[in-house]
Each structure stands twice: as C-alpha cells, then as structure tokens.
PDB file of C-alpha atoms in Angstrom:
ATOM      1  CA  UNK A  27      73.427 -39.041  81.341  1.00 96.00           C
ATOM      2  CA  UNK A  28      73.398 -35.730  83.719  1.00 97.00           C
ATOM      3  CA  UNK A  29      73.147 -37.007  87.177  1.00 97.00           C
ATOM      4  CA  UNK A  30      71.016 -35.396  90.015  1.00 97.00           C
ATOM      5  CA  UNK A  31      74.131 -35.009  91.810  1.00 97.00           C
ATOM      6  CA  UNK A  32      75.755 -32.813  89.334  1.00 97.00           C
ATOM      7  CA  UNK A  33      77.978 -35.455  87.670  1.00 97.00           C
ATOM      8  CA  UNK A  34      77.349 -37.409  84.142  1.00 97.00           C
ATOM      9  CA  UNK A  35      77.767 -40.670  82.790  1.00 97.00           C
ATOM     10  CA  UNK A  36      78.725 -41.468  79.039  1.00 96.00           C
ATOM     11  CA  UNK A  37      79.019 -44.898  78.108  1.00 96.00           C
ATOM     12  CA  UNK A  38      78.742 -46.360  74.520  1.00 93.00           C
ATOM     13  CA  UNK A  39      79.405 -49.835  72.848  1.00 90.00           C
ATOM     14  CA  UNK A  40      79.627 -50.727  68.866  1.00 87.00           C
ATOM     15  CA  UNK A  41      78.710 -53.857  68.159  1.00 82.00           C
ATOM     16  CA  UNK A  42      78.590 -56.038  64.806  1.00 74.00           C
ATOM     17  CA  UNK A  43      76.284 -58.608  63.315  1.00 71.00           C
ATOM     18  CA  UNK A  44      77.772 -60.931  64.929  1.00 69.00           C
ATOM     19  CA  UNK A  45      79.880 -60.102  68.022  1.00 67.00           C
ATOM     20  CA  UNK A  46      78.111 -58.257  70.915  1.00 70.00           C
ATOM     21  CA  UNK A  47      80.973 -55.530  71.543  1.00 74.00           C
ATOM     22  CA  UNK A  48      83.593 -54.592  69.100  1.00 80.00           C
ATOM     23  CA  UNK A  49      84.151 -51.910  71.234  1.00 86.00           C
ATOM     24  CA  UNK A  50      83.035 -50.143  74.916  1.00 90.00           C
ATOM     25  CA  UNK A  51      84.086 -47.673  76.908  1.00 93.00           C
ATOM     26  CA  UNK A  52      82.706 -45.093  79.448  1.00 96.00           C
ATOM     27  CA  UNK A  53      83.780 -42.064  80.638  1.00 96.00           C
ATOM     28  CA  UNK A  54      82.692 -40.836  84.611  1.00 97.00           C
ATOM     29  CA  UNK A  55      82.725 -36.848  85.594  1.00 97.00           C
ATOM     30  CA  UNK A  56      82.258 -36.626  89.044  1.00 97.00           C
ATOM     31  CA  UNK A  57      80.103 -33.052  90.369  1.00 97.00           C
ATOM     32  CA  UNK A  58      84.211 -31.763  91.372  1.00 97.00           C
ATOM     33  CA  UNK A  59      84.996 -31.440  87.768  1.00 96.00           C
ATOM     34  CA  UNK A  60      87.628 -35.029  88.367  1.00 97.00           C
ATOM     35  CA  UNK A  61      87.328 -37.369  85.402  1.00 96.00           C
ATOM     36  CA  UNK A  62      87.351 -41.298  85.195  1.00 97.00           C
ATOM     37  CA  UNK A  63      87.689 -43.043  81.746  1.00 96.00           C
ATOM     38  CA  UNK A  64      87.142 -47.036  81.725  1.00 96.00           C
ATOM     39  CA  UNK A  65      88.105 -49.613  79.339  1.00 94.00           C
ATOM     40  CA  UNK A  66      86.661 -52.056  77.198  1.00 92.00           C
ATOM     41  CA  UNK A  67      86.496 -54.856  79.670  1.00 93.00           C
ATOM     42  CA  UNK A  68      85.157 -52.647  82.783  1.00 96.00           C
ATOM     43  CA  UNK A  69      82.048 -51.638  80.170  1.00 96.00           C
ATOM     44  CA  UNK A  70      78.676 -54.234  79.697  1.00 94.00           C
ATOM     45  CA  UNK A  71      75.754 -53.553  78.024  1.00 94.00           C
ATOM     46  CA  UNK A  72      72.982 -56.184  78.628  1.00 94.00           C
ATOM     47  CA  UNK A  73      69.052 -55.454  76.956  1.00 95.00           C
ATOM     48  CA  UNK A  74      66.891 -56.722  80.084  1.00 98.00           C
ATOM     49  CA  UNK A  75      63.609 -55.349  77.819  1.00 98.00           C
ATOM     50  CA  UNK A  76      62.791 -54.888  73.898  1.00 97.00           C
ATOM     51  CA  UNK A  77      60.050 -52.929  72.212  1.00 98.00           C
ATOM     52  CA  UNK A  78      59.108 -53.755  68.993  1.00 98.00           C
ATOM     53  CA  UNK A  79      58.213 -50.839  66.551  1.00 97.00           C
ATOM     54  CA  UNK A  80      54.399 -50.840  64.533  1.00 97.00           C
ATOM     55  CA  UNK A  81      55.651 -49.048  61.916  1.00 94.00           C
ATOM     56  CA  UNK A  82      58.608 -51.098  61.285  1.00 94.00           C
ATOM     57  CA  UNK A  83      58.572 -54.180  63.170  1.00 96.00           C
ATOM     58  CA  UNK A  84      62.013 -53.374  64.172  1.00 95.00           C
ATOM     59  CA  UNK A  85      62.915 -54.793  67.940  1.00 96.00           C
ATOM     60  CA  UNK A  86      64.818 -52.425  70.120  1.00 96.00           C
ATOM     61  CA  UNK A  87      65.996 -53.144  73.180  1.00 96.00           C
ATOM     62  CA  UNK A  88      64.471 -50.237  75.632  1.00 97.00           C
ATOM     63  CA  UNK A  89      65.930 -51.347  78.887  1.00 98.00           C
ATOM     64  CA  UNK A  90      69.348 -52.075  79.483  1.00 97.00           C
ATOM     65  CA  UNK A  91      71.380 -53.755  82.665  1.00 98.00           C
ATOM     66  CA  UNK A  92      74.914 -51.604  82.355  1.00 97.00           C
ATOM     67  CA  UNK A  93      78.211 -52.459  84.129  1.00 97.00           C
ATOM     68  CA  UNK A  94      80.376 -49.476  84.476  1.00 97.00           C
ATOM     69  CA  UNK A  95      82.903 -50.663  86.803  1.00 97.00           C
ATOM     70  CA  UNK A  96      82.172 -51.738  89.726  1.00 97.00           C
ATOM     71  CA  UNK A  97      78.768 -50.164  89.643  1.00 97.00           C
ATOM     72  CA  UNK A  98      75.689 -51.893  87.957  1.00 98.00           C
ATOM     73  CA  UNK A  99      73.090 -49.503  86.432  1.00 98.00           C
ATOM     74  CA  UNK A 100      69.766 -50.195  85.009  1.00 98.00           C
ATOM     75  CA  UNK A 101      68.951 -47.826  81.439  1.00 97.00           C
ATOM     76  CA  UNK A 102      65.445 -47.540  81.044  1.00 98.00           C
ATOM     77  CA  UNK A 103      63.474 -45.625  78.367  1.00 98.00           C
ATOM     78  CA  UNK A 104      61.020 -42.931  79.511  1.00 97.00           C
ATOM     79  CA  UNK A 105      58.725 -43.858  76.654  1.00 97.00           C
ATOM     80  CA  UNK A 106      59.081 -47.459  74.613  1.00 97.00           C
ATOM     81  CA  UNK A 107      58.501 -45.328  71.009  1.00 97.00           C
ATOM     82  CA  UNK A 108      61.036 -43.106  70.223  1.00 96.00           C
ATOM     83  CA  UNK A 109      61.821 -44.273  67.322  1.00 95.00           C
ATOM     84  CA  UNK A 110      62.712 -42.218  64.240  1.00 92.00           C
ATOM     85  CA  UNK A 111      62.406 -42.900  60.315  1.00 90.00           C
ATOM     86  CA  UNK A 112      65.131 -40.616  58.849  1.00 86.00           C
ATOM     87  CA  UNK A 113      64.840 -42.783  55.471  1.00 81.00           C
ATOM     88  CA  UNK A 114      64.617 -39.370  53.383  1.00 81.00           C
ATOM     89  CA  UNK A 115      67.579 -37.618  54.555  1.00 79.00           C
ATOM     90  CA  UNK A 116      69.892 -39.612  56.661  1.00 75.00           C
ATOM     91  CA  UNK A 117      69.059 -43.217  55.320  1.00 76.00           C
ATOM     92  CA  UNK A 118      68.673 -44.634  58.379  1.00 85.00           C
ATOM     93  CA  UNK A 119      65.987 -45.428  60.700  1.00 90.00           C
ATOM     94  CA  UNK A 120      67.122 -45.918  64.673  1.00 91.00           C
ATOM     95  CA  UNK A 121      65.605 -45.212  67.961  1.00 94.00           C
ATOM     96  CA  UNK A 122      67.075 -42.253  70.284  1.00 94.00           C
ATOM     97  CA  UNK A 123      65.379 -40.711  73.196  1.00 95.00           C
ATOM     98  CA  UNK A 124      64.869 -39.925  76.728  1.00 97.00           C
ATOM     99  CA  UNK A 125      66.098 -42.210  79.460  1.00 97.00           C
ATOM    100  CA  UNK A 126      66.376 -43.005  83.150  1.00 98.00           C
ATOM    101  CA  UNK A 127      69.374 -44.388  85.121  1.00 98.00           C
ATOM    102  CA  UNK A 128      69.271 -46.365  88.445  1.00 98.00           C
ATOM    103  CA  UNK A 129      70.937 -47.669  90.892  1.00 98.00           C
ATOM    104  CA  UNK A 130      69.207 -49.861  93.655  1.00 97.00           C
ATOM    105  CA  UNK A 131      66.318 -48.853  92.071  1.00 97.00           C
ATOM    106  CA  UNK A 132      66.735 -45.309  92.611  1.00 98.00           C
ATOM    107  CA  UNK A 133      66.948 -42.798  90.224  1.00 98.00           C
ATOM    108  CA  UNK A 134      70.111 -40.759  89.785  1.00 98.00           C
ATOM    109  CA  UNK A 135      69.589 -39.337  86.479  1.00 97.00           C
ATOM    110  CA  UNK A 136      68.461 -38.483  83.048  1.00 97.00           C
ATOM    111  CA  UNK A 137      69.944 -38.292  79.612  1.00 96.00           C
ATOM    112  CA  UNK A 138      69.788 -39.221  76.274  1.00 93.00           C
ATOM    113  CA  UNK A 139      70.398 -42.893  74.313  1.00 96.00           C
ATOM    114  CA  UNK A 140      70.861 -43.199  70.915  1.00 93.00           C
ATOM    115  CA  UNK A 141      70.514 -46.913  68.933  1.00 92.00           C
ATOM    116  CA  UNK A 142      71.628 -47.702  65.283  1.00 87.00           C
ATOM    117  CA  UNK A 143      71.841 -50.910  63.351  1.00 85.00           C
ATOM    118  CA  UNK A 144      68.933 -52.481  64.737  1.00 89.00           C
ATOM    119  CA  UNK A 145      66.912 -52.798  61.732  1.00 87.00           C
ATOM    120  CA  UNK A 146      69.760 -52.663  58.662  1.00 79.00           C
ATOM    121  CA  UNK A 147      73.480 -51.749  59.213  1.00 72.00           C
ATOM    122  CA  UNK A 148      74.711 -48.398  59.109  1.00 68.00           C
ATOM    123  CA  UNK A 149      76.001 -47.373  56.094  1.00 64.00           C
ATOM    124  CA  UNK A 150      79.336 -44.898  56.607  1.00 61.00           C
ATOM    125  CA  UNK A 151      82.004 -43.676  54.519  1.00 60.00           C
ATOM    126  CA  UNK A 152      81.640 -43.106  50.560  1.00 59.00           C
ATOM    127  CA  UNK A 153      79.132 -45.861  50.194  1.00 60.00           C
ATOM    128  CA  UNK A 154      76.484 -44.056  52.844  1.00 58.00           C
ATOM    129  CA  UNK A 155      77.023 -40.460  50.994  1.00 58.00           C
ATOM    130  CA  UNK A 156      76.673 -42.115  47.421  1.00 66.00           C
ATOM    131  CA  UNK A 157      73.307 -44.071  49.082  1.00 64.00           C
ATOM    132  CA  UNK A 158      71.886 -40.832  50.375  1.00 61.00           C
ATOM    133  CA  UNK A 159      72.478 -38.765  47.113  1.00 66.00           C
ATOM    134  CA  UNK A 160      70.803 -41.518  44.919  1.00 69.00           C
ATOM    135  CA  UNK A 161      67.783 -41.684  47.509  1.00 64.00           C
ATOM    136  CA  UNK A 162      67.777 -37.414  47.022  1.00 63.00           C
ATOM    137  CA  UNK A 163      67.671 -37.698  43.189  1.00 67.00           C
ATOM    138  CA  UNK A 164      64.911 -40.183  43.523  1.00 69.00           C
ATOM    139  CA  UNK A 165      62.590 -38.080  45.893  1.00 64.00           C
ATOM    140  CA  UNK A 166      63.440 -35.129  43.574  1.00 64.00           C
ATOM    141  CA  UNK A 167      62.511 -36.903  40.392  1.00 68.00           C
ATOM    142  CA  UNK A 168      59.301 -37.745  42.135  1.00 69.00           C
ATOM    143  CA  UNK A 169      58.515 -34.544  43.266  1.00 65.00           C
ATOM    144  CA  UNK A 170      59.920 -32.876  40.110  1.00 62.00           C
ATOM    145  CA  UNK A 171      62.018 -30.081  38.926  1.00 57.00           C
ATOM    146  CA  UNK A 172      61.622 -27.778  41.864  1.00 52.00           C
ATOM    147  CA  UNK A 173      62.370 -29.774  43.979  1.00 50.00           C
ATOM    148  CA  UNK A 174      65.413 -30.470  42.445  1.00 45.00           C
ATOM    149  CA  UNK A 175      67.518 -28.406  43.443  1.00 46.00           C
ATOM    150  CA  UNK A 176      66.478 -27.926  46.745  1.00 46.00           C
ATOM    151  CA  UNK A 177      67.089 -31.619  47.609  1.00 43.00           C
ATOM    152  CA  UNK A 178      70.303 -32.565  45.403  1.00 42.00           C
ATOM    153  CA  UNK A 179      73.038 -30.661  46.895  1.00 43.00           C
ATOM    154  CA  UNK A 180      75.942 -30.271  44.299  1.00 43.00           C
ATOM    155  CA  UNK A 181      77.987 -32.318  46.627  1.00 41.00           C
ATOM    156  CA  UNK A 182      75.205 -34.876  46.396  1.00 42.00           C
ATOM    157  CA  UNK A 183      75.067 -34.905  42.777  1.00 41.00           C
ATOM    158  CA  UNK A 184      79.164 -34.965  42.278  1.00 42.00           C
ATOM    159  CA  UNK A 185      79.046 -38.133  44.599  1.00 42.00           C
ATOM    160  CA  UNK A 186      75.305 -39.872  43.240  1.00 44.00           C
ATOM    161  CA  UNK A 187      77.469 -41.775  40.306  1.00 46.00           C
ATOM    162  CA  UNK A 188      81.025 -41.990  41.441  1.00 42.00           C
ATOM    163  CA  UNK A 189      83.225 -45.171  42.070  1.00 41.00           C
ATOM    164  CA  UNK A 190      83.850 -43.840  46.051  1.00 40.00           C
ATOM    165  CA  UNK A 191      86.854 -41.552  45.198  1.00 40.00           C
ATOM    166  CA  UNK A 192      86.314 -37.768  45.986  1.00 39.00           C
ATOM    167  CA  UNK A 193      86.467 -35.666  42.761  1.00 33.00           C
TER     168      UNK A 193
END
C-alpha cells in the first residue's frame, strides 16, 4: 500500500484449510527511506466484510480489520468485483484489486491486494505445472492443430505426463 505520506505498507498472511495463519508478517517504510519489519505475532488479518462472486459463487472477504503493530487498519476494496478467472492459463481463479487503507476512518492510502485459495487450493510445485500443461493440451485439442503449438509450450508438453521429476 503507497501511503499519502510517502511511506508504504506490505503486509501478507498464508493461511491453510484449516488454521487461520500459517504465517504473517509486515514490513513498514517510513517517507525517510527507515525500514520496520514485524513478526508473526505483531501481524492480524480479520475479514470484517465478504462479497460473494455471480460467476462463481466464490465468497471473498473484501474488507479486512488489520493489526500491524500497534496500529489497527481497516483494508477495504474500492470495488467488491475484482475477481479474476485465470482457469486457462494459470489454473486458478482469485480476486486481486484496488484497495483503501484507514486509520480512524481516514484514508492514508492506496495499493493493491491480492487473494488465493478462496475457492480451491493453490496448486504449486510439479503438481501445478503438470495441471496447467494437461489443461493446455486440452484447450489445444479443442481448438485443434493450430492451436497447438501456440498453447503447449515444449516445457509444457515435457512436464503434461511426467511422475513430478524434471527431465
């Protein structure tokens, strides 16, 4: 988040199925350049608001109480939809957009939020890259041979059958 001020705020959390935070932390540049990192325990997330999507009935949370040390921020969403369907290249589908901070009410900044997991879990390592070549080959088969080869990347195709090890 770039603050009015001249300073940003970047604060993240990963969470699982079922555990809220498997991990937090935020990071604080003051306008001066100086740099404050916090820990785990001095980070909270909390969704005060959801949205649910009409394409894909997935809920998001869109407004967020957040604890970054002794300050308490509210993360709002400067438009509930901002949802994206990256099924065809990335696998995934996940909300990021445009967002507000405040403080007291007032607004200090703007930035950017990005949310994953909400409707299926992420997929990383070997099993997301052999998941996204098999979805290529099937949107090139449907679309047929010249599409081929501008979809299946020959990485792609070397992972679409293997067991997970890198050939």
């Amino acid at each position: 988040i770039n603050l009015d001020d001249g300073s940003a705020l970047m604060a993240f959390r990963m969470r699982g199925q079922s555990v809220p935070a498997l991990w937090a932390a935020a990071t604080y540049r003051a306008a001066d350049g100086s740099v404050q990192t916090f820990a785990p325990e001095a980070v909270d997330f909390a969704a005060t608001r959801r949205w649910r999507s009409p394409r894909t009935a997935i809920d998001y949370p869109v407004e967020w109480r957040l604890r970054v040390g002794q300050r308490n921020f509210v993360l709002q969403a400067l438009l509930d939809d901002q949802e994206l369907d990256s099924r065809r290249s990335t696998g995934a589908i996940y909300w990021e957009g445009a967002v507000r901070l405040l403080e007291g009410g007032r607004e200090l900044g703007r930035g950017y939020l990005e949310m994953t997991g909400y409707g299926e879990p992420i997929r990383v390592g070997w099993a997301a890259l052999r998941a996204q070549a098999a979805a290529n080959e099937r949107i090139a088969s449907a679309k047929g041979p010249a599409w081929r080869s501008a979809i299946i990347s020959p990485t792609c195709r070397r992972f679409a059958g293997s067991s997970g090890a890198a050939s």
